Tab-separated table of C-alpha atoms in Angstrom:
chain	number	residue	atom	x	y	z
I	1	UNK	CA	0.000	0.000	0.000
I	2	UNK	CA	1.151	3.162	-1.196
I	3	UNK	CA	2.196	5.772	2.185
I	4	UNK	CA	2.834	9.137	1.591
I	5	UNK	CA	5.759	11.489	3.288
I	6	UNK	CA	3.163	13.835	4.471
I	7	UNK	CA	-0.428	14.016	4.820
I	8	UNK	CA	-1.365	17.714	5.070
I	9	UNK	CA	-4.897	17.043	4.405
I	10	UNK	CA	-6.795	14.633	6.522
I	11	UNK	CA	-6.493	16.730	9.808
I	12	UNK	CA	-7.965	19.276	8.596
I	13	UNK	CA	-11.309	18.050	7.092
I	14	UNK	CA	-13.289	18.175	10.365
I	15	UNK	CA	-12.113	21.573	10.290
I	16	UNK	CA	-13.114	23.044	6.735
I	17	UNK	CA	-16.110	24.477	7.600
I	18	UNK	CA	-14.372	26.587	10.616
I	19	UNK	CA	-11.488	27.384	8.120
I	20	UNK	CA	-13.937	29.104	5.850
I	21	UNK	CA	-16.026	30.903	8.350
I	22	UNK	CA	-12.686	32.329	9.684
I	23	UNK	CA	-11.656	33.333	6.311
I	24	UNK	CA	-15.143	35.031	5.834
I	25	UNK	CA	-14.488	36.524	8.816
I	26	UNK	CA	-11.589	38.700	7.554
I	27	UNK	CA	-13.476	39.414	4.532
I	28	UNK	CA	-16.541	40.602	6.218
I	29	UNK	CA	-14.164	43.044	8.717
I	30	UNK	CA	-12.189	44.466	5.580
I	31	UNK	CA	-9.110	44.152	7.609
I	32	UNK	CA	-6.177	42.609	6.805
I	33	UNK	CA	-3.069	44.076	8.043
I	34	UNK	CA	-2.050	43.651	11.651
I	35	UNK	CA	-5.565	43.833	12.620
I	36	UNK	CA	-7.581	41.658	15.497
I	37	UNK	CA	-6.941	38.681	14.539
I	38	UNK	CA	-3.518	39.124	14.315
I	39	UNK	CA	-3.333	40.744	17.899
I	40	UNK	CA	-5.953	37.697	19.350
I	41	UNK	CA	-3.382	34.966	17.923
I	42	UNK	CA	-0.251	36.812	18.974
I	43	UNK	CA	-1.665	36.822	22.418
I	44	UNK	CA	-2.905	32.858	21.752
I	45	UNK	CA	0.407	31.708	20.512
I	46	UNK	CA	2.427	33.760	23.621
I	47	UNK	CA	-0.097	31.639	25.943
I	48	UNK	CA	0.106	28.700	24.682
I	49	UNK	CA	4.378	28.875	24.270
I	50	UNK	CA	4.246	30.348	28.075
I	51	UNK	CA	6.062	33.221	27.109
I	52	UNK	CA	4.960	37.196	27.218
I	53	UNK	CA	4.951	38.135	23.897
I	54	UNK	CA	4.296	37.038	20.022
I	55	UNK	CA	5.451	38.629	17.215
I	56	UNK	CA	3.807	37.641	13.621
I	57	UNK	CA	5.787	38.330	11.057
I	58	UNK	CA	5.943	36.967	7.114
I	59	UNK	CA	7.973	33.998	7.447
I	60	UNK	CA	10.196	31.920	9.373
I	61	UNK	CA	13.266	33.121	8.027
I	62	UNK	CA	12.970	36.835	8.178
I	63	UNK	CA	11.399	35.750	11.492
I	64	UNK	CA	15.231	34.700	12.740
I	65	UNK	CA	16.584	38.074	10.956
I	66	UNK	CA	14.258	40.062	13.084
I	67	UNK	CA	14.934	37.729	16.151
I	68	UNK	CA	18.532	38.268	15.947
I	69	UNK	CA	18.514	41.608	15.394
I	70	UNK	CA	16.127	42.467	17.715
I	71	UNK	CA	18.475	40.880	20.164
I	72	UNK	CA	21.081	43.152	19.459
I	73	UNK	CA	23.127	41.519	16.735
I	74	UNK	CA	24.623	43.109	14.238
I	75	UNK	CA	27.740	44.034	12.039
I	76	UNK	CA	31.164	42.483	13.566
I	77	UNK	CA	29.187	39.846	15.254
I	78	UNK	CA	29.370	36.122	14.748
I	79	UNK	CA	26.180	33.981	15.396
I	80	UNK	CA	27.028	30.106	15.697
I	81	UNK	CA	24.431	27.860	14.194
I	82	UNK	CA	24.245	24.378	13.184
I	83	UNK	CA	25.001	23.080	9.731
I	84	UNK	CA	22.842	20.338	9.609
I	85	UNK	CA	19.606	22.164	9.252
I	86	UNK	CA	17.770	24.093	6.491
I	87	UNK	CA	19.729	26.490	5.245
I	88	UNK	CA	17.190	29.610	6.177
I	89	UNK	CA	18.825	28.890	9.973
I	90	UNK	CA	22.206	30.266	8.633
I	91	UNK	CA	20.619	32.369	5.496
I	92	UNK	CA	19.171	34.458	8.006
I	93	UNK	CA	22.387	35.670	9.559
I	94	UNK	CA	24.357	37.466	7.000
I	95	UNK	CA	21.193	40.075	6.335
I	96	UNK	CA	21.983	41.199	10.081
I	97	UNK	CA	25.830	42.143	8.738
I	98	UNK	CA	26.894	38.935	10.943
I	99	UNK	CA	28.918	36.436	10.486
I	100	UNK	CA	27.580	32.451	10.824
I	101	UNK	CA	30.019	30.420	12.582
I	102	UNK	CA	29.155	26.803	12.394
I	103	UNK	CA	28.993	23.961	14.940
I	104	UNK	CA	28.424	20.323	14.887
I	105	UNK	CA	25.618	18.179	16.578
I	106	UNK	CA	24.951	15.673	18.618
I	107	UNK	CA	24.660	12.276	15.945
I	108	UNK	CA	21.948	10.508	17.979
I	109	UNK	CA	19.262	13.658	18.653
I	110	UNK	CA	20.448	15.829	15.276
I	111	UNK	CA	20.502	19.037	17.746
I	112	UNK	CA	23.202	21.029	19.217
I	113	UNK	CA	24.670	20.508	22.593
I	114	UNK	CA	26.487	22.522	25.202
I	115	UNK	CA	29.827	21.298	23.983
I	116	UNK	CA	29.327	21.257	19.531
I	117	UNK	CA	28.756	25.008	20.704
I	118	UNK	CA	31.328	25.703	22.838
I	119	UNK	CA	34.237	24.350	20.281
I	120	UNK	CA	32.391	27.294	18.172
I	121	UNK	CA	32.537	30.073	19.999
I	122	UNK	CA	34.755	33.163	20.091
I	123	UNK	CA	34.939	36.840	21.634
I	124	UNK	CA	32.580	37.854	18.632
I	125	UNK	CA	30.070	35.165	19.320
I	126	UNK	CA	26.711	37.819	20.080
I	127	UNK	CA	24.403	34.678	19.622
I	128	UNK	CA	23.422	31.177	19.202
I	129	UNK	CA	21.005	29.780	17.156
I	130	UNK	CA	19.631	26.384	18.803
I	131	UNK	CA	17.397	24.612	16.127
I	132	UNK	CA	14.758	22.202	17.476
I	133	UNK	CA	15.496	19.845	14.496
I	134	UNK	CA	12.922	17.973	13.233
I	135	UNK	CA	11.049	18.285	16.564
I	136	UNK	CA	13.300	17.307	18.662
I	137	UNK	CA	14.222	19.866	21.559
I	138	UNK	CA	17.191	21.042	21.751
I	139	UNK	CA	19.115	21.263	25.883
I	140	UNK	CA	19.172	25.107	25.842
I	141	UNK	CA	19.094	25.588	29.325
I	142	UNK	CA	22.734	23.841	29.591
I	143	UNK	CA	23.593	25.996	25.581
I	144	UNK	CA	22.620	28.944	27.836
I	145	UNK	CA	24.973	27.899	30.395
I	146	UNK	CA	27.882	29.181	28.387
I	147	UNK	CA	27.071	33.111	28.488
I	148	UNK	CA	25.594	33.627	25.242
I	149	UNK	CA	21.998	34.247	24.734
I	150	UNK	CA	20.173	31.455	22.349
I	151	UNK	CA	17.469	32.197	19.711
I	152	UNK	CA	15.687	28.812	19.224
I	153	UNK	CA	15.132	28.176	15.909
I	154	UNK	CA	11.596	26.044	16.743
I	155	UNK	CA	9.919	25.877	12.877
I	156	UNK	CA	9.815	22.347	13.177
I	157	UNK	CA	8.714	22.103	16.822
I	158	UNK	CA	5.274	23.433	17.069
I	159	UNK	CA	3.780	20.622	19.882
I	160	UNK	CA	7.242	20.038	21.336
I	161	UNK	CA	7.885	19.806	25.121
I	162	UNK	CA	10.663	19.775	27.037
I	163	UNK	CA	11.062	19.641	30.989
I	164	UNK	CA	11.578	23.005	31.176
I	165	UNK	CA	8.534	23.761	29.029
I	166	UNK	CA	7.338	24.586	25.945
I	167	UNK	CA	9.591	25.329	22.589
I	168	UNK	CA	9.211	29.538	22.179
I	169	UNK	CA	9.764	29.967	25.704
I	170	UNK	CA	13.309	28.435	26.804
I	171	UNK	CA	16.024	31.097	25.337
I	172	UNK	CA	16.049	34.701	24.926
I	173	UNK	CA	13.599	34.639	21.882
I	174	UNK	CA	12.279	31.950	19.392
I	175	UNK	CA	11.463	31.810	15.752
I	176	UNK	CA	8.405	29.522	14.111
I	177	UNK	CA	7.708	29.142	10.310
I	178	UNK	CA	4.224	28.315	9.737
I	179	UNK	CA	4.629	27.353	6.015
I	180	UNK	CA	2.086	24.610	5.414
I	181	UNK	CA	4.088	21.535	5.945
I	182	UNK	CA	4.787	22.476	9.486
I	183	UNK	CA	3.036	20.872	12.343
I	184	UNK	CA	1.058	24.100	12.568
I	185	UNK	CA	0.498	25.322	9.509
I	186	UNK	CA	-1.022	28.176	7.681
I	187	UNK	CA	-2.204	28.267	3.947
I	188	UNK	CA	0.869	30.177	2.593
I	189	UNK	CA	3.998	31.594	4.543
I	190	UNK	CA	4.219	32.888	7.857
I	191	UNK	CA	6.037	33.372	10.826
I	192	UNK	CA	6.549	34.417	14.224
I	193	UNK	CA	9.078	35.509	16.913
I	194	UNK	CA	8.296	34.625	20.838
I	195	UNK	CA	10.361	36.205	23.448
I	196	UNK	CA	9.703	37.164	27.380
I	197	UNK	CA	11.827	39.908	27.225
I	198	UNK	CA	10.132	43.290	26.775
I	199	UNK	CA	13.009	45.052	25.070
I	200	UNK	CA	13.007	42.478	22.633
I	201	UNK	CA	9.743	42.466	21.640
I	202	UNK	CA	9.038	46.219	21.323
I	203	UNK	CA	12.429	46.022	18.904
I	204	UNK	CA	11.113	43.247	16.944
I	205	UNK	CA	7.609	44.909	16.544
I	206	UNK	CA	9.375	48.317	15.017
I	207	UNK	CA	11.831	46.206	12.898
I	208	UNK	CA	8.785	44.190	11.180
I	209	UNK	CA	6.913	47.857	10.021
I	210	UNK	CA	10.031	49.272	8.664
I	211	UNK	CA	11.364	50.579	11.521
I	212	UNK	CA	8.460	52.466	12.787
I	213	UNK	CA	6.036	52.588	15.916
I	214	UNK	CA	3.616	54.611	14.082
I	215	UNK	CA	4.031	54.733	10.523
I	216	UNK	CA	4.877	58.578	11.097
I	217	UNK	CA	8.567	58.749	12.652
I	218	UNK	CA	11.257	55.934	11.760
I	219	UNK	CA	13.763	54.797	14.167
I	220	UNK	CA	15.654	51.870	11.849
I	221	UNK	CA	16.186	50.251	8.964
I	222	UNK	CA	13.489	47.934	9.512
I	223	UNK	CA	11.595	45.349	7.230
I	224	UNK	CA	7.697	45.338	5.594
I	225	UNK	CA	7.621	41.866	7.286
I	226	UNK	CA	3.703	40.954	9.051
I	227	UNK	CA	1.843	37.684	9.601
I	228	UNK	CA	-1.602	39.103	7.611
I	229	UNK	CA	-5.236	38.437	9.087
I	230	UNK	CA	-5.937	35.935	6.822
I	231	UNK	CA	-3.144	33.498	7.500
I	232	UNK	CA	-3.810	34.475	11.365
I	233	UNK	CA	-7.487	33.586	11.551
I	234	UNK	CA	-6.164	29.984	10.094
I	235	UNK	CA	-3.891	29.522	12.249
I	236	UNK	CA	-6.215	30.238	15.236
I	237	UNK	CA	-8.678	27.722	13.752
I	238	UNK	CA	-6.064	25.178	13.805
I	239	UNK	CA	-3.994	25.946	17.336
I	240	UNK	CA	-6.857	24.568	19.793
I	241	UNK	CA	-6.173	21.414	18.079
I	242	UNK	CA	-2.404	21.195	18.027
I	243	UNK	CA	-1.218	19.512	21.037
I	244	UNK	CA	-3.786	16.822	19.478
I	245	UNK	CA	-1.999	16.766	16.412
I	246	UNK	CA	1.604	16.617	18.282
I	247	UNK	CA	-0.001	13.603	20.546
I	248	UNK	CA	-0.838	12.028	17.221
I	249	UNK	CA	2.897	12.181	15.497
I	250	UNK	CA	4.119	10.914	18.974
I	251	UNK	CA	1.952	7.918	18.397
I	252	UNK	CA	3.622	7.272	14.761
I	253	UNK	CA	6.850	6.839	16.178
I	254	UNK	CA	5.475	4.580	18.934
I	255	UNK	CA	3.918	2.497	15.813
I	256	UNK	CA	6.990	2.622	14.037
I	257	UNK	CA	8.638	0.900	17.012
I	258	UNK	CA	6.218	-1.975	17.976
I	259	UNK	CA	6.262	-2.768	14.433
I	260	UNK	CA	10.011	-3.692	14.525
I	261	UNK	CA	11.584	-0.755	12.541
I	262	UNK	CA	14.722	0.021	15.172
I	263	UNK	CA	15.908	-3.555	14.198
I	264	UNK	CA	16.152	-2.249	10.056
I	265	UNK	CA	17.865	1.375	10.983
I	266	UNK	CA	18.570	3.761	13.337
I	267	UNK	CA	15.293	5.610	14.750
I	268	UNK	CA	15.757	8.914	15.891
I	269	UNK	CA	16.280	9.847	19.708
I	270	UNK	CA	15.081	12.504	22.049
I	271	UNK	CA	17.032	14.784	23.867
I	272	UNK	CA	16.570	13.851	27.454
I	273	UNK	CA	13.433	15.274	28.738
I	274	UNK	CA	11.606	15.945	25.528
I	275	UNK	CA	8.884	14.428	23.561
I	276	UNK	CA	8.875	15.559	20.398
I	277	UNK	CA	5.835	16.057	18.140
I	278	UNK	CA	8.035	14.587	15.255
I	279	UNK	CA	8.010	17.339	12.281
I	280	UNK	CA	9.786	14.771	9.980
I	281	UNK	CA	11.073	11.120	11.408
I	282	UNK	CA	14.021	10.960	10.384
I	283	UNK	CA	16.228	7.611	10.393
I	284	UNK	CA	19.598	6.457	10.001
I	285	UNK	CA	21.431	3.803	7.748
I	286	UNK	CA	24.546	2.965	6.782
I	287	UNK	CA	23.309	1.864	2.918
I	288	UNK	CA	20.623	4.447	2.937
I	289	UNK	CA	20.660	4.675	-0.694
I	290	UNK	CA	19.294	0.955	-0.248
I	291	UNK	CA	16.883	1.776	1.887
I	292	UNK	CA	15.315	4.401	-0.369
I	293	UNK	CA	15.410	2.267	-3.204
I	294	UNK	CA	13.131	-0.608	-1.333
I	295	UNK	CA	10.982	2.513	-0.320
I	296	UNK	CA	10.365	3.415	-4.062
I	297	UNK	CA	9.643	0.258	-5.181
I	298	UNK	CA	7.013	0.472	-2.769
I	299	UNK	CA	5.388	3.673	-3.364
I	300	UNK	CA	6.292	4.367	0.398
I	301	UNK	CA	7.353	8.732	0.528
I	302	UNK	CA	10.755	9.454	1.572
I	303	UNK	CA	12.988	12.084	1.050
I	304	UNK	CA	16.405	13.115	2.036
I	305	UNK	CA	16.673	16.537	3.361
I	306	UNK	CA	20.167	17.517	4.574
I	307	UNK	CA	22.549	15.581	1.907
I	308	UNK	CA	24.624	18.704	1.818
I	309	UNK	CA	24.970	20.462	4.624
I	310	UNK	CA	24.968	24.079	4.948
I	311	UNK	CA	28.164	24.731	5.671
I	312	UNK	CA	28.907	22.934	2.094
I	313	UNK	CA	26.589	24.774	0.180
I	314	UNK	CA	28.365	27.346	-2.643
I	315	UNK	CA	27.168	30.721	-1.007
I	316	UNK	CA	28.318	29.659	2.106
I	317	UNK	CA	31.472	28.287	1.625
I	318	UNK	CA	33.418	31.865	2.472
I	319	UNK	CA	32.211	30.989	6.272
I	320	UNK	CA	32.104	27.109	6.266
I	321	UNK	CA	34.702	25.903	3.742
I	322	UNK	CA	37.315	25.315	6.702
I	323	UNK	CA	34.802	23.746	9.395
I	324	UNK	CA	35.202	20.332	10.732
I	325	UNK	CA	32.213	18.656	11.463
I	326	UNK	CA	31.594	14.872	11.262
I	327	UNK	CA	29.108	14.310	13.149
I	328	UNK	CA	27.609	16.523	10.808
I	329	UNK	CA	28.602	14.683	7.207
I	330	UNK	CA	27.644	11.395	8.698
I	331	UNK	CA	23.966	12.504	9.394
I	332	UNK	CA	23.837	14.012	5.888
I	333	UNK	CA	25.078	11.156	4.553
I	334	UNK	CA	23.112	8.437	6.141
I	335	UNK	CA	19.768	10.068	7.275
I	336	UNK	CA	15.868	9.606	5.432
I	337	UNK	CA	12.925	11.008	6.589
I	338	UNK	CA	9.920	8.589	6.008
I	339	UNK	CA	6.271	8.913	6.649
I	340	UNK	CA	5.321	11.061	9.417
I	341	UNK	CA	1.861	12.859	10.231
I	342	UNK	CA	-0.482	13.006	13.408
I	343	UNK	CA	-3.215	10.419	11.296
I	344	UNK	CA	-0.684	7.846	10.201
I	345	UNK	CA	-1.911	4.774	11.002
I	346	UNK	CA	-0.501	1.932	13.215
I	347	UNK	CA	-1.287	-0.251	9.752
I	348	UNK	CA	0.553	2.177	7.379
I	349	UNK	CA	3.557	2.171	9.958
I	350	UNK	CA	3.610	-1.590	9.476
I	351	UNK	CA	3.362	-1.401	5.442
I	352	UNK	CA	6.369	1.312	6.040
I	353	UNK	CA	8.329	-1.383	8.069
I	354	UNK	CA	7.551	-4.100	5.831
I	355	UNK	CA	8.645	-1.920	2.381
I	356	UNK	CA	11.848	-1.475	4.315
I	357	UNK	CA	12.881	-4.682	4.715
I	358	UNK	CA	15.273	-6.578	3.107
I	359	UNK	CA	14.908	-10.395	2.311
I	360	UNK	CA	18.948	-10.452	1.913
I	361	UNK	CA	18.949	-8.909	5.106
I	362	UNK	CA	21.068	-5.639	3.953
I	363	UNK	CA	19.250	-3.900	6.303
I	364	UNK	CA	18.707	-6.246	9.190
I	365	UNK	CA	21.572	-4.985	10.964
I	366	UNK	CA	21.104	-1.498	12.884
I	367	UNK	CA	23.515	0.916	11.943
């Protein structure tokens, strides 16, 4: 039976006829820049992370420009961010006249540590970016540890918890992307920037209206960068139900283990103290190009995300070219996400599991 990597759909059909009476909503108000229902998810979102403030903005990315900026980085500085991520975590940098400086990560959870960021750091480090990859939470208490502040890079972590709490609400400021893959999702791009730290909010909200309080007087250089009401009134459909939905893609990795798949690769581990509302499950294996191939044959969705990392890729080779990171390269090398969603089935798991295996047993062995 075919599976596919994502299904973005199924979720949502007890929802369609809320969708489209928010959407009416915004038409029938005839507002639709940083309006109410923009402020009423902003608040929502800030609740739900446990943190004081939201910040909607266009998109993830410009989300972790604002973030950083708003946190006082700038020219001279040097932010130190993972390289196995997706590339927006380091694109984002450079716009703030930074410099990335690039760490490795732990092999078994995919997310930095205490230590893969203390071999990067320097007198210039002003920041580090701590991405909750693929879900997973990243230790930032113990990143924080080191005197730097952290910007957690959560657009894959919607649903995540962690001891300490809640992804958005465990460095100085966090970043979400809410493109419609994510595990919240609207129907386009969007973004947002959490933070308890009043300084850093009012400095985000100026930098996301070009650099103005009241579209009058202009105090930076800022950006034309808001979540609109549209996308907002979506999202607030959607975020009663999310913990739900993160429950639900915990329960697909349970599947995937009662049905035998950590004896055919390596499955993915949480950082102590988190469970992760899996964005993408991502696995390990020594022949992956193997593994895909058995995949394919049976219409079962997979995709490799990370085969080069960032630090490898052409534009950012002037920061990365001399870095030193194997933990990195092997998890490039090696990983494949397969299916994940919050309605995957126990059933489909098992069809996942059984497209996997090998009869020569060329997988039987865990990496």
């Amino acid at each position: 039976m075919a599976v596919p990597l994502f299904d973005t759909s199924t979720a949502l059909l007890p929802l369609r006829d809320e969708l489209r009476a928010a959407v009416a909503r915004v038409l029938d108000s005839e507002r639709y820049i940083l309006g109410p229902e923009v402020s009423a998810f902003e608040q929502e979102f800030a609740a739900y992370c446990g943190c004081d403030h939201a910040i909607g903005v266009a998109n993830g990315t410009e989300a972790i420009t604002i973030a950083l900026r708003a946190m006082g980085v700038g020219p001279g500085d040097e932010v130190v961010v993972p390289s196995f991520t997706f590339y927006a975590s380091a694109e984002a940098i450079p716009p703030t006249g930074a410099t990335p400086v690039f760490c490795d990560i732990d092999p078994d959870t995919y997310c930095v540590t205490a230590d893969t960021v203390r071999d990067a750091l320097t007198p210039r480090t002003k920041a580090v970016i701590a991405v909750h990859l693929f879900g997973n939470v990243a230790p930032i208490s113990e990143i924080e540890g080191l005197g730097v502040p952290v910007l957690e890079d959560a657009a894959q972590a919607a649903g995540s918890t962690a001891a300490a709490g809640r992804p958005g609400a465990l460095g100085t400021a966090a970043t979400f992307s809410f493109f419609p893959s994510k595990n919240l999702a609207c129907f386009g791009d969007g973004g947002i920037i959490t933070t308890s730290d009043e300084s850093v909010a009012e400095r985000a909200r100026t930098l996301r209206f070009h650099g103005s309080r009241d579209k009058v007087s202009y105090e930076l250089i800022g950006y034309n960068s808001r979540l609109d009401e549209l996308q907002a009134a979506i999202l607030r459909t959607q975020l009663p139900h999310l913990d739900a939905w993160a429950n639900g893609r915990r329960q697909v990795g349970h599947h995937y283990e009662m049905a035998g798949l950590g004896d055919l690769v390596t499955l993915p581990r949480p950082v102590e103290g988190a469970a992760p509302a899996w964005h993408l499950y991502v696995v390990g294996h020594p022949h992956v190009e193997r593994l895909e191939g058995r995949l394919t044959a049976a219409e079962v969705g997979h995709k490799a995300y990370y085969r080069t990392p960032v630090h490898r890729q052409p534009p950012m080779l002037k920061w990365g070219a001399t870095a030193e990171l194997p933990a990195t390269d092997h998890a490039a090398a090696t990983h494949l996400a397969i299916p994940m969603s919050p309605v995957l089935t126990a059933e489909q798991a098992q069809d996942v599991v059984a497209a996997a295996t090998d009869p020569s047993r060329i997988l039987s062995s865990s990496p």
